[in-house]
Amino acid sequence: MTLKERYKRFKAWQLDPFDWSFDEGEHHHCENCGNDFAGNYCPHCSQKAGLNKISWKSVLQSTAEVWGMGNRSMLYSLWQLIMRPGYFISDYINGKRQVSFPPVKMLVVMGVISVLIDNLFGVKKATTVEGDPSLANQFFVWFERSPGWGWLIMTCFFIIPTWCLFRYAPRNTKHTLPQGFFITVFMAIQVLIVDDLSDFFGDFFYILLPLCYFYAYRQLFGYGFWGNFWRVVITLVSGFLLAALALTITELPTTTPKSYTEEFKAITELLYCSVVPILVGVYISKRTFKRRKKEETQSLEISINNQIENNDQTENKT
């Protein structure tokens, strides 16, 4: 098999990796309720077909289920999230949830694992800056001590930019904010994986963060290279600016009256730099969406007219 054929096979697997076929002619006897049925599961009690007698394999499977490695394995979901992230997320938000380990539960488990790795291999000697008791300083100290949870909070600021900039995408058009929440959960898991890798191989691994978003969002939303590129850049930059804006606002109660002007100026600048690019991106995306719909409508009309002409010519010949 050539390299090109292997790549085509891999792309086909990315688009549809699950095999739902079963032999309807094969009948099973349910040991749980005594029902005879065809398919993968008993329609009466939902027990899986083909369960064998208890063996050492059963012991291993039961033990693995405690750690999320049984049915809908966490390791399998992580593998899917790495190899086909956008398609995997699209499957989940569009209803194919049975194949995924529960995403919020997976995020919590990954967060705990990340904290353990950070404590074992990370640098955990950050202290507060003397004379700076601000909430922002305390947050950055906490972020250095627990980068896993810190990155998790940071990804939450990408929900609004993602919803605004990608809601007119060719795929998953006009996705909702609740769907955006689960998109962010899956992306936060990827961020935690990169954070854990950085503890072993160095901080240069953080360069994978924008690449993860670019690769996943291109599969998830279907934009071309440059269309996806500038939207991801605005999403990430605006997300970080919104996080900085939130930190600046939390400092207002502890700000002296003399510093109010500077604080409000900083808030205005952050708000402008984060919101304006999003609004411009939404305007461009909406115009592109309308043009794409118009071209699709025209193409459909041309196809219908050609079909009508072909039918008329066939009728005239007969």
PDB file of C-alpha atoms in Angstrom:
ATOM      1  CA  MET A   1       0.000   0.000   0.000  1.00  0.00           C
ATOM      2  CA  THR A   2       1.439   3.349  -1.065  1.00  0.00           C
ATOM      3  CA  LEU A   3       1.745   6.368   1.233  1.00  0.00           C
ATOM      4  CA  LYS A   4      -1.018   8.166  -0.683  1.00  0.00           C
ATOM      5  CA  GLU A   5      -3.371   5.211  -0.242  1.00  0.00           C
ATOM      6  CA  ARG A   6      -2.567   5.065   3.473  1.00  0.00           C
ATOM      7  CA  TYR A   7      -3.376   8.769   3.787  1.00  0.00           C
ATOM      8  CA  LYS A   8      -6.710   8.324   1.974  1.00  0.00           C
ATOM      9  CA  ARG A   9      -7.535   5.409   4.256  1.00  0.00           C
ATOM     10  CA  PHE A  10      -6.653   7.516   7.309  1.00  0.00           C
ATOM     11  CA  LYS A  11      -8.865  10.414   6.095  1.00  0.00           C
ATOM     12  CA  ALA A  12     -11.742   7.990   5.518  1.00  0.00           C
ATOM     13  CA  TRP A  13     -11.256   6.666   9.063  1.00  0.00           C
ATOM     14  CA  GLN A  14     -11.272  10.219  10.444  1.00  0.00           C
ATOM     15  CA  LEU A  15     -14.620  10.931   8.793  1.00  0.00           C
ATOM     16  CA  ASP A  16     -16.294   7.677   9.871  1.00  0.00           C
ATOM     17  CA  PRO A  17     -14.377   5.436  12.308  1.00  0.00           C
ATOM     18  CA  PHE A  18     -17.354   3.615  13.812  1.00  0.00           C
ATOM     19  CA  ASP A  19     -18.878   0.396  12.492  1.00  0.00           C
ATOM     20  CA  TRP A  20     -22.517   0.007  13.519  1.00  0.00           C
ATOM     21  CA  SER A  21     -23.287  -2.989  11.324  1.00  0.00           C
ATOM     22  CA  PHE A  22     -24.517  -6.272  12.765  1.00  0.00           C
ATOM     23  CA  ASP A  23     -25.888  -9.523  11.443  1.00  0.00           C
ATOM     24  CA  GLU A  24     -29.682  -9.369  11.758  1.00  0.00           C
ATOM     25  CA  GLY A  25     -29.909 -13.092  11.072  1.00  0.00           C
ATOM     26  CA  GLU A  26     -27.788 -13.983  14.103  1.00  0.00           C
ATOM     27  CA  HIS A  27     -29.964 -14.669  17.136  1.00  0.00           C
ATOM     28  CA  HIS A  28     -28.928 -14.501  20.764  1.00  0.00           C
ATOM     29  CA  HIS A  29     -30.328 -15.760  24.035  1.00  0.00           C
ATOM     30  CA  CYS A  30     -30.206 -13.246  26.888  1.00  0.00           C
ATOM     31  CA  GLU A  31     -28.849 -14.879  30.032  1.00  0.00           C
ATOM     32  CA  ASN A  32     -30.284 -12.051  32.121  1.00  0.00           C
ATOM     33  CA  CYS A  33     -33.989 -12.080  31.194  1.00  0.00           C
ATOM     34  CA  GLY A  34     -34.234 -15.170  28.955  1.00  0.00           C
ATOM     35  CA  ASN A  35     -35.337 -13.246  25.852  1.00  0.00           C
ATOM     36  CA  ASP A  36     -34.340 -14.409  22.360  1.00  0.00           C
ATOM     37  CA  PHE A  37     -33.356 -11.502  20.126  1.00  0.00           C
ATOM     38  CA  ALA A  38     -31.323 -10.340  17.117  1.00  0.00           C
ATOM     39  CA  GLY A  39     -28.864  -7.461  17.378  1.00  0.00           C
ATOM     40  CA  ASN A  40     -26.174  -6.255  19.717  1.00  0.00           C
ATOM     41  CA  TYR A  41     -28.318  -5.664  22.821  1.00  0.00           C
ATOM     42  CA  CYS A  42     -31.389  -7.271  24.365  1.00  0.00           C
ATOM     43  CA  PRO A  43     -34.437  -5.032  23.734  1.00  0.00           C
ATOM     44  CA  HIS A  44     -35.986  -6.040  27.094  1.00  0.00           C
ATOM     45  CA  CYS A  45     -33.174  -5.539  29.602  1.00  0.00           C
ATOM     46  CA  SER A  46     -30.398  -3.906  27.456  1.00  0.00           C
ATOM     47  CA  GLN A  47     -27.784  -6.525  28.307  1.00  0.00           C
ATOM     48  CA  LYS A  48     -25.079  -6.856  25.667  1.00  0.00           C
ATOM     49  CA  ALA A  49     -25.189  -9.865  23.360  1.00  0.00           C
ATOM     50  CA  GLY A  50     -22.466 -12.468  23.349  1.00  0.00           C
ATOM     51  CA  LEU A  51     -21.397 -12.187  26.988  1.00  0.00           C
ATOM     52  CA  ASN A  52     -19.145 -15.117  27.767  1.00  0.00           C
ATOM     53  CA  LYS A  53     -18.505 -16.855  31.056  1.00  0.00           C
ATOM     54  CA  ILE A  54     -16.530 -14.960  33.651  1.00  0.00           C
ATOM     55  CA  SER A  55     -12.802 -15.246  32.961  1.00  0.00           C
ATOM     56  CA  TRP A  56      -9.609 -13.338  33.775  1.00  0.00           C
ATOM     57  CA  LYS A  57     -10.504 -11.045  30.886  1.00  0.00           C
ATOM     58  CA  SER A  58     -13.740 -10.192  32.716  1.00  0.00           C
ATOM     59  CA  VAL A  59     -11.715  -9.365  35.838  1.00  0.00           C
ATOM     60  CA  LEU A  60      -9.452  -7.016  33.857  1.00  0.00           C
ATOM     61  CA  GLN A  61     -12.401  -5.338  32.147  1.00  0.00           C
ATOM     62  CA  SER A  62     -14.243  -4.786  35.435  1.00  0.00           C
ATOM     63  CA  THR A  63     -11.119  -3.328  37.015  1.00  0.00           C
ATOM     64  CA  ALA A  64     -10.539  -1.075  34.013  1.00  0.00           C
ATOM     65  CA  GLU A  65     -14.098   0.270  34.213  1.00  0.00           C
ATOM     66  CA  VAL A  66     -13.310   1.754  37.640  1.00  0.00           C
ATOM     67  CA  TRP A  67     -10.742   4.005  35.930  1.00  0.00           C
ATOM     68  CA  GLY A  68     -12.880   4.838  32.938  1.00  0.00           C
ATOM     69  CA  MET A  69     -11.294   2.303  30.604  1.00  0.00           C
ATOM     70  CA  GLY A  70     -14.241  -0.019  29.974  1.00  0.00           C
ATOM     71  CA  ASN A  71     -17.102   0.718  27.576  1.00  0.00           C
ATOM     72  CA  ARG A  72     -16.743   4.209  26.108  1.00  0.00           C
ATOM     73  CA  SER A  73     -13.148   4.080  27.264  1.00  0.00           C
ATOM     74  CA  MET A  74     -11.521   7.305  28.372  1.00  0.00           C
ATOM     75  CA  LEU A  75      -8.283   6.259  26.673  1.00  0.00           C
ATOM     76  CA  TYR A  76     -10.204   5.539  23.466  1.00  0.00           C
ATOM     77  CA  SER A  77     -11.918   8.947  23.647  1.00  0.00           C
ATOM     78  CA  LEU A  78      -8.557  10.653  24.219  1.00  0.00           C
ATOM     79  CA  TRP A  79      -7.159   8.810  21.202  1.00  0.00           C
ATOM     80  CA  GLN A  80     -10.095   9.987  19.096  1.00  0.00           C
ATOM     81  CA  LEU A  81      -9.638  13.532  20.408  1.00  0.00           C
ATOM     82  CA  ILE A  82      -5.989  13.539  19.357  1.00  0.00           C
ATOM     83  CA  MET A  83      -6.295  11.842  15.958  1.00  0.00           C
ATOM     84  CA  ARG A  84      -9.605  13.348  14.740  1.00  0.00           C
ATOM     85  CA  PRO A  85     -10.448  16.133  17.205  1.00  0.00           C
ATOM     86  CA  GLY A  86     -12.848  18.221  15.118  1.00  0.00           C
ATOM     87  CA  TYR A  87     -14.771  15.252  13.737  1.00  0.00           C
ATOM     88  CA  PHE A  88     -14.965  13.664  17.201  1.00  0.00           C
ATOM     89  CA  ILE A  89     -16.344  16.883  18.740  1.00  0.00           C
ATOM     90  CA  SER A  90     -18.780  17.247  15.825  1.00  0.00           C
ATOM     91  CA  ASP A  91     -20.006  13.683  16.381  1.00  0.00           C
ATOM     92  CA  TYR A  92     -20.678  14.425  20.033  1.00  0.00           C
ATOM     93  CA  ILE A  93     -22.530  17.739  19.659  1.00  0.00           C
ATOM     94  CA  ASN A  94     -24.614  16.281  16.812  1.00  0.00           C
ATOM     95  CA  GLY A  95     -25.875  13.318  18.836  1.00  0.00           C
ATOM     96  CA  LYS A  96     -23.268  10.521  18.578  1.00  0.00           C
ATOM     97  CA  ARG A  97     -22.609  10.491  22.324  1.00  0.00           C
ATOM     98  CA  GLN A  98     -22.588   6.783  23.033  1.00  0.00           C
ATOM     99  CA  VAL A  99     -19.047   6.408  21.666  1.00  0.00           C
ATOM    100  CA  SER A 100     -17.557   9.122  23.881  1.00  0.00           C
ATOM    101  CA  PHE A 101     -16.510   8.982  27.491  1.00  0.00           C
ATOM    102  CA  PRO A 102     -18.584  11.676  29.312  1.00  0.00           C
ATOM    103  CA  PRO A 103     -16.640  14.858  28.436  1.00  0.00           C
ATOM    104  CA  VAL A 104     -17.090  16.776  31.704  1.00  0.00           C
ATOM    105  CA  LYS A 105     -16.108  13.682  33.700  1.00  0.00           C
ATOM    106  CA  MET A 106     -13.118  13.196  31.391  1.00  0.00           C
ATOM    107  CA  LEU A 107     -12.127  16.836  31.940  1.00  0.00           C
ATOM    108  CA  VAL A 108     -12.260  16.446  35.726  1.00  0.00           C
ATOM    109  CA  VAL A 109     -10.164  13.266  35.587  1.00  0.00           C
ATOM    110  CA  MET A 110      -7.639  14.950  33.276  1.00  0.00           C
ATOM    111  CA  GLY A 111      -7.568  17.975  35.601  1.00  0.00           C
ATOM    112  CA  VAL A 112      -6.715  15.779  38.578  1.00  0.00           C
ATOM    113  CA  ILE A 113      -4.046  13.938  36.566  1.00  0.00           C
ATOM    114  CA  SER A 114      -2.632  17.274  35.391  1.00  0.00           C
ATOM    115  CA  VAL A 115      -2.409  18.596  38.965  1.00  0.00           C
ATOM    116  CA  LEU A 116      -0.619  15.427  40.068  1.00  0.00           C
ATOM    117  CA  ILE A 117       1.847  15.700  37.178  1.00  0.00           C
ATOM    118  CA  ASP A 118       2.390  19.402  37.906  1.00  0.00           C
ATOM    119  CA  ASN A 119       3.126  18.643  41.560  1.00  0.00           C
ATOM    120  CA  LEU A 120       5.501  15.809  40.679  1.00  0.00           C
ATOM    121  CA  PHE A 121       7.367  17.302  37.710  1.00  0.00           C
ATOM    122  CA  GLY A 122       6.465  21.002  37.518  1.00  0.00           C
ATOM    123  CA  VAL A 123       8.072  23.991  39.193  1.00  0.00           C
ATOM    124  CA  LYS A 124       5.945  24.774  42.250  1.00  0.00           C
ATOM    125  CA  LYS A 125       7.856  27.445  44.130  1.00  0.00           C
ATOM    126  CA  ALA A 126       5.959  30.526  43.058  1.00  0.00           C
ATOM    127  CA  THR A 127       5.383  33.116  45.778  1.00  0.00           C
ATOM    128  CA  THR A 128       3.451  36.355  45.876  1.00  0.00           C
ATOM    129  CA  VAL A 129       5.244  39.508  44.825  1.00  0.00           C
ATOM    130  CA  GLU A 130       6.042  41.571  47.882  1.00  0.00           C
ATOM    131  CA  GLY A 131       3.856  44.639  48.184  1.00  0.00           C
ATOM    132  CA  ASP A 132       1.400  43.392  45.548  1.00  0.00           C
ATOM    133  CA  PRO A 133      -1.610  41.771  47.255  1.00  0.00           C
ATOM    134  CA  SER A 134      -3.809  42.221  44.160  1.00  0.00           C
ATOM    135  CA  LEU A 135      -6.180  39.531  42.982  1.00  0.00           C
ATOM    136  CA  ALA A 136      -4.402  39.445  39.624  1.00  0.00           C
ATOM    137  CA  ASN A 137      -1.091  38.660  41.311  1.00  0.00           C
ATOM    138  CA  GLN A 138      -2.727  35.974  43.435  1.00  0.00           C
ATOM    139  CA  PHE A 139      -4.303  34.467  40.325  1.00  0.00           C
ATOM    140  CA  PHE A 140      -0.959  34.257  38.490  1.00  0.00           C
ATOM    141  CA  VAL A 141       0.656  32.690  41.556  1.00  0.00           C
ATOM    142  CA  TRP A 142      -2.153  30.132  41.696  1.00  0.00           C
ATOM    143  CA  PHE A 143      -1.820  29.616  37.916  1.00  0.00           C
ATOM    144  CA  GLU A 144       1.885  28.784  38.341  1.00  0.00           C
ATOM    145  CA  ARG A 145       1.092  26.329  41.122  1.00  0.00           C
ATOM    146  CA  SER A 146      -1.844  24.704  39.303  1.00  0.00           C
ATOM    147  CA  PRO A 147      -1.426  25.375  35.570  1.00  0.00           C
ATOM    148  CA  GLY A 148      -3.835  22.569  34.682  1.00  0.00           C
ATOM    149  CA  TRP A 149      -6.812  24.246  36.334  1.00  0.00           C
ATOM    150  CA  GLY A 150      -5.518  27.653  35.226  1.00  0.00           C
ATOM    151  CA  TRP A 151      -5.577  26.667  31.563  1.00  0.00           C
ATOM    152  CA  LEU A 152      -9.019  25.167  32.107  1.00  0.00           C
ATOM    153  CA  ILE A 153     -10.362  28.531  33.282  1.00  0.00           C
ATOM    154  CA  MET A 154      -8.551  30.309  30.459  1.00  0.00           C
ATOM    155  CA  THR A 155     -10.236  28.203  27.779  1.00  0.00           C
ATOM    156  CA  CYS A 156     -13.658  29.316  29.067  1.00  0.00           C
ATOM    157  CA  PHE A 157     -12.934  32.788  27.649  1.00  0.00           C
ATOM    158  CA  PHE A 158     -12.822  31.263  24.143  1.00  0.00           C
ATOM    159  CA  ILE A 159     -16.516  30.269  24.191  1.00  0.00           C
ATOM    160  CA  ILE A 160     -17.919  33.652  23.085  1.00  0.00           C
ATOM    161  CA  PRO A 161     -15.282  34.328  20.345  1.00  0.00           C
ATOM    162  CA  THR A 162     -15.785  30.806  18.973  1.00  0.00           C
ATOM    163  CA  TRP A 163     -19.567  31.171  18.957  1.00  0.00           C
ATOM    164  CA  CYS A 164     -19.376  34.545  17.192  1.00  0.00           C
ATOM    165  CA  LEU A 165     -16.689  33.820  14.606  1.00  0.00           C
ATOM    166  CA  PHE A 166     -17.660  30.253  13.621  1.00  0.00           C
ATOM    167  CA  ARG A 167     -21.458  30.343  13.725  1.00  0.00           C
ATOM    168  CA  TYR A 168     -21.628  30.878   9.935  1.00  0.00           C
ATOM    169  CA  ALA A 169     -19.175  28.080   9.138  1.00  0.00           C
ATOM    170  CA  PRO A 170     -19.796  25.492   6.394  1.00  0.00           C
ATOM    171  CA  ARG A 171     -20.097  22.774   9.070  1.00  0.00           C
ATOM    172  CA  ASN A 172     -22.046  23.014  12.334  1.00  0.00           C
ATOM    173  CA  THR A 173     -23.589  26.254  11.155  1.00  0.00           C
ATOM    174  CA  LYS A 174     -25.090  28.439  13.907  1.00  0.00           C
ATOM    175  CA  HIS A 175     -23.980  26.147  16.702  1.00  0.00           C
ATOM    176  CA  THR A 176     -25.442  27.116  20.063  1.00  0.00           C
ATOM    177  CA  LEU A 177     -23.721  28.325  23.226  1.00  0.00           C
ATOM    178  CA  PRO A 178     -24.489  25.036  25.057  1.00  0.00           C
ATOM    179  CA  GLN A 179     -22.773  23.228  22.172  1.00  0.00           C
ATOM    180  CA  GLY A 180     -19.976  25.775  22.499  1.00  0.00           C
ATOM    181  CA  PHE A 181     -19.600  24.763  26.136  1.00  0.00           C
ATOM    182  CA  PHE A 182     -18.903  21.148  25.160  1.00  0.00           C
ATOM    183  CA  ILE A 183     -16.573  22.296  22.372  1.00  0.00           C
ATOM    184  CA  THR A 184     -14.635  24.208  25.021  1.00  0.00           C
ATOM    185  CA  VAL A 185     -14.622  21.188  27.353  1.00  0.00           C
ATOM    186  CA  PHE A 186     -13.037  18.988  24.678  1.00  0.00           C
ATOM    187  CA  MET A 187     -10.531  21.703  23.755  1.00  0.00           C
ATOM    188  CA  ALA A 188      -9.668  22.186  27.445  1.00  0.00           C
ATOM    189  CA  ILE A 189      -8.818  18.484  27.606  1.00  0.00           C
ATOM    190  CA  GLN A 190      -6.399  18.961  24.708  1.00  0.00           C
ATOM    191  CA  VAL A 191      -4.897  21.980  26.474  1.00  0.00           C
ATOM    192  CA  LEU A 192      -4.351  19.897  29.621  1.00  0.00           C
ATOM    193  CA  ILE A 193      -2.629  17.204  27.541  1.00  0.00           C
ATOM    194  CA  VAL A 194      -0.270  19.829  26.078  1.00  0.00           C
ATOM    195  CA  ASP A 195       0.327  21.245  29.560  1.00  0.00           C
ATOM    196  CA  ASP A 196       1.276  17.792  30.846  1.00  0.00           C
ATOM    197  CA  LEU A 197       3.636  17.259  27.906  1.00  0.00           C
ATOM    198  CA  SER A 198       5.315  20.599  28.650  1.00  0.00           C
ATOM    199  CA  ASP A 199       6.213  19.345  32.138  1.00  0.00           C
ATOM    200  CA  PHE A 200       8.158  16.463  30.582  1.00  0.00           C
ATOM    201  CA  PHE A 201       9.605  18.044  27.431  1.00  0.00           C
ATOM    202  CA  GLY A 202       9.783  21.777  28.155  1.00  0.00           C
ATOM    203  CA  ASP A 203       7.670  24.911  27.737  1.00  0.00           C
ATOM    204  CA  PHE A 204       8.299  25.002  23.973  1.00  0.00           C
ATOM    205  CA  PHE A 205       5.505  22.400  23.772  1.00  0.00           C
ATOM    206  CA  TYR A 206       3.022  25.225  24.391  1.00  0.00           C
ATOM    207  CA  ILE A 207       3.425  26.074  20.710  1.00  0.00           C
ATOM    208  CA  LEU A 208       1.100  23.112  20.150  1.00  0.00           C
ATOM    209  CA  LEU A 209      -1.817  25.033  21.700  1.00  0.00           C
ATOM    210  CA  PRO A 210      -2.639  27.207  18.651  1.00  0.00           C
ATOM    211  CA  LEU A 211      -1.951  24.231  16.383  1.00  0.00           C
ATOM    212  CA  CYS A 212      -4.473  22.137  18.351  1.00  0.00           C
ATOM    213  CA  TYR A 213      -7.131  24.822  17.919  1.00  0.00           C
ATOM    214  CA  PHE A 214      -6.342  25.264  14.230  1.00  0.00           C
ATOM    215  CA  TYR A 215      -6.463  21.519  13.476  1.00  0.00           C
ATOM    216  CA  ALA A 216      -9.608  20.838  15.532  1.00  0.00           C
ATOM    217  CA  TYR A 217     -11.553  23.895  14.326  1.00  0.00           C
ATOM    218  CA  ARG A 218     -10.764  23.191  10.682  1.00  0.00           C
ATOM    219  CA  GLN A 219     -12.263  19.708  11.004  1.00  0.00           C
ATOM    220  CA  LEU A 220     -15.138  20.924  13.177  1.00  0.00           C
ATOM    221  CA  PHE A 221     -16.253  23.949  11.152  1.00  0.00           C
ATOM    222  CA  GLY A 222     -14.996  23.205   7.633  1.00  0.00           C
ATOM    223  CA  TYR A 223     -13.343  26.501   6.694  1.00  0.00           C
ATOM    224  CA  GLY A 224     -10.367  26.528   4.347  1.00  0.00           C
ATOM    225  CA  PHE A 225      -6.803  27.120   5.512  1.00  0.00           C
ATOM    226  CA  TRP A 226      -6.752  30.930   5.594  1.00  0.00           C
ATOM    227  CA  GLY A 227     -10.394  31.320   6.593  1.00  0.00           C
ATOM    228  CA  ASN A 228      -9.788  29.046   9.556  1.00  0.00           C
ATOM    229  CA  PHE A 229      -6.394  30.622  10.330  1.00  0.00           C
ATOM    230  CA  TRP A 230      -7.508  34.228  10.880  1.00  0.00           C
ATOM    231  CA  ARG A 231     -10.606  33.173  12.813  1.00  0.00           C
ATOM    232  CA  VAL A 232      -8.536  31.002  15.179  1.00  0.00           C
ATOM    233  CA  VAL A 233      -6.045  33.849  15.679  1.00  0.00           C
ATOM    234  CA  ILE A 234      -8.825  36.299  16.575  1.00  0.00           C
ATOM    235  CA  THR A 235     -10.460  33.692  18.838  1.00  0.00           C
ATOM    236  CA  LEU A 236      -7.277  33.072  20.824  1.00  0.00           C
ATOM    237  CA  VAL A 237      -6.172  36.716  21.032  1.00  0.00           C
ATOM    238  CA  SER A 238      -9.655  37.937  21.981  1.00  0.00           C
ATOM    239  CA  GLY A 239      -9.983  35.156  24.543  1.00  0.00           C
ATOM    240  CA  PHE A 240      -6.750  36.161  26.279  1.00  0.00           C
ATOM    241  CA  LEU A 241      -7.761  39.845  26.166  1.00  0.00           C
ATOM    242  CA  LEU A 242     -11.165  39.023  27.682  1.00  0.00           C
ATOM    243  CA  ALA A 243      -9.373  37.131  30.460  1.00  0.00           C
ATOM    244  CA  ALA A 244      -7.158  40.175  31.069  1.00  0.00           C
ATOM    245  CA  LEU A 245     -10.291  42.347  31.063  1.00  0.00           C
ATOM    246  CA  ALA A 246     -11.906  40.143  33.709  1.00  0.00           C
ATOM    247  CA  LEU A 247      -8.799  40.390  35.904  1.00  0.00           C
ATOM    248  CA  THR A 248      -8.692  44.173  35.490  1.00  0.00           C
ATOM    249  CA  ILE A 249     -12.349  44.514  36.487  1.00  0.00           C
ATOM    250  CA  THR A 250     -11.747  42.455  39.644  1.00  0.00           C
ATOM    251  CA  GLU A 251      -9.125  45.023  40.682  1.00  0.00           C
ATOM    252  CA  LEU A 252     -11.596  47.956  40.688  1.00  0.00           C
ATOM    253  CA  PRO A 253     -12.832  47.442  44.295  1.00  0.00           C
ATOM    254  CA  THR A 254      -9.230  47.642  45.592  1.00  0.00           C
ATOM    255  CA  THR A 255      -8.224  50.584  43.401  1.00  0.00           C
ATOM    256  CA  THR A 256      -7.637  54.000  44.935  1.00  0.00           C
ATOM    257  CA  PRO A 257      -9.763  56.889  43.595  1.00  0.00           C
ATOM    258  CA  LYS A 258      -6.671  58.432  41.998  1.00  0.00           C
ATOM    259  CA  SER A 259      -6.138  55.321  39.866  1.00  0.00           C
ATOM    260  CA  TYR A 260      -9.729  55.054  38.599  1.00  0.00           C
ATOM    261  CA  THR A 261      -8.924  56.944  35.404  1.00  0.00           C
ATOM    262  CA  GLU A 262      -6.050  54.619  34.520  1.00  0.00           C
ATOM    263  CA  GLU A 263      -8.099  51.528  35.359  1.00  0.00           C
ATOM    264  CA  PHE A 264     -11.064  52.612  33.232  1.00  0.00           C
ATOM    265  CA  LYS A 265      -8.711  53.500  30.401  1.00  0.00           C
ATOM    266  CA  ALA A 266      -7.158  50.006  30.560  1.00  0.00           C
ATOM    267  CA  ILE A 267     -10.648  48.434  30.647  1.00  0.00           C
ATOM    268  CA  THR A 268     -11.743  50.477  27.622  1.00  0.00           C
ATOM    269  CA  GLU A 269      -8.633  49.538  25.642  1.00  0.00           C
ATOM    270  CA  LEU A 270      -8.992  45.828  26.456  1.00  0.00           C
ATOM    271  CA  LEU A 271     -12.698  45.889  25.613  1.00  0.00           C
ATOM    272  CA  TYR A 272     -12.044  47.655  22.304  1.00  0.00           C
ATOM    273  CA  CYS A 273      -9.146  45.369  21.287  1.00  0.00           C
ATOM    274  CA  SER A 274     -11.101  42.211  22.120  1.00  0.00           C
ATOM    275  CA  VAL A 275     -14.589  43.080  20.848  1.00  0.00           C
ATOM    276  CA  VAL A 276     -13.870  45.030  17.652  1.00  0.00           C
ATOM    277  CA  PRO A 277     -11.930  42.188  15.909  1.00  0.00           C
ATOM    278  CA  ILE A 278     -14.771  39.809  16.825  1.00  0.00           C
ATOM    279  CA  LEU A 279     -17.397  42.152  15.344  1.00  0.00           C
ATOM    280  CA  VAL A 280     -15.346  42.594  12.156  1.00  0.00           C
ATOM    281  CA  GLY A 281     -14.919  38.822  11.912  1.00  0.00           C
ATOM    282  CA  VAL A 282     -18.665  38.281  12.391  1.00  0.00           C
ATOM    283  CA  TYR A 283     -19.416  40.813   9.616  1.00  0.00           C
ATOM    284  CA  ILE A 284     -17.010  39.097   7.193  1.00  0.00           C
ATOM    285  CA  SER A 285     -18.283  35.634   8.148  1.00  0.00           C
ATOM    286  CA  LYS A 286     -21.905  36.640   7.653  1.00  0.00           C
ATOM    287  CA  ARG A 287     -21.215  38.133   4.210  1.00  0.00           C
ATOM    288  CA  THR A 288     -19.249  35.044   3.214  1.00  0.00           C
ATOM    289  CA  PHE A 289     -22.105  32.857   4.462  1.00  0.00           C
ATOM    290  CA  LYS A 290     -24.688  34.753   2.385  1.00  0.00           C
ATOM    291  CA  ARG A 291     -22.487  34.598  -0.713  1.00  0.00           C
ATOM    292  CA  ARG A 292     -21.921  30.871  -0.238  1.00  0.00           C
ATOM    293  CA  LYS A 293     -25.660  30.258   0.151  1.00  0.00           C
ATOM    294  CA  LYS A 294     -26.362  32.327  -2.959  1.00  0.00           C
ATOM    295  CA  GLU A 295     -23.813  30.343  -4.975  1.00  0.00           C
ATOM    296  CA  GLU A 296     -25.282  27.060  -3.712  1.00  0.00           C
ATOM    297  CA  THR A 297     -28.788  28.210  -4.669  1.00  0.00           C
ATOM    298  CA  GLN A 298     -27.637  29.263  -8.140  1.00  0.00           C
ATOM    299  CA  SER A 299     -25.789  25.986  -8.610  1.00  0.00           C
ATOM    300  CA  LEU A 300     -28.905  24.055  -7.578  1.00  0.00           C
ATOM    301  CA  GLU A 301     -31.079  26.063  -9.974  1.00  0.00           C
ATOM    302  CA  ILE A 302     -28.665  25.442 -12.846  1.00  0.00           C
ATOM    303  CA  SER A 303     -28.635  21.725 -12.039  1.00  0.00           C
ATOM    304  CA  ILE A 304     -32.452  21.602 -11.976  1.00  0.00           C
ATOM    305  CA  ASN A 305     -32.717  23.540 -15.269  1.00  0.00           C
ATOM    306  CA  ASN A 306     -30.209  21.216 -16.926  1.00  0.00           C
ATOM    307  CA  GLN A 307     -32.174  18.211 -15.708  1.00  0.00           C
ATOM    308  CA  ILE A 308     -35.415  19.683 -17.072  1.00  0.00           C
ATOM    309  CA  GLU A 309     -33.759  20.379 -20.444  1.00  0.00           C
ATOM    310  CA  ASN A 310     -32.402  16.840 -20.611  1.00  0.00           C
ATOM    311  CA  ASN A 311     -35.849  15.432 -19.822  1.00  0.00           C
ATOM    312  CA  ASP A 312     -37.445  17.628 -22.524  1.00  0.00           C
ATOM    313  CA  GLN A 313     -34.888  16.520 -25.103  1.00  0.00           C
ATOM    314  CA  THR A 314     -35.504  12.893 -24.192  1.00  0.00           C
ATOM    315  CA  GLU A 315     -39.271  13.336 -24.560  1.00  0.00           C
ATOM    316  CA  ASN A 316     -38.861  15.071 -27.957  1.00  0.00           C
ATOM    317  CA  LYS A 317     -36.715  12.245 -29.250  1.00  0.00           C
ATOM    318  CA  THR A 318     -39.265   9.673 -28.232  1.00  0.00           C
TER     319      THR A 318
END
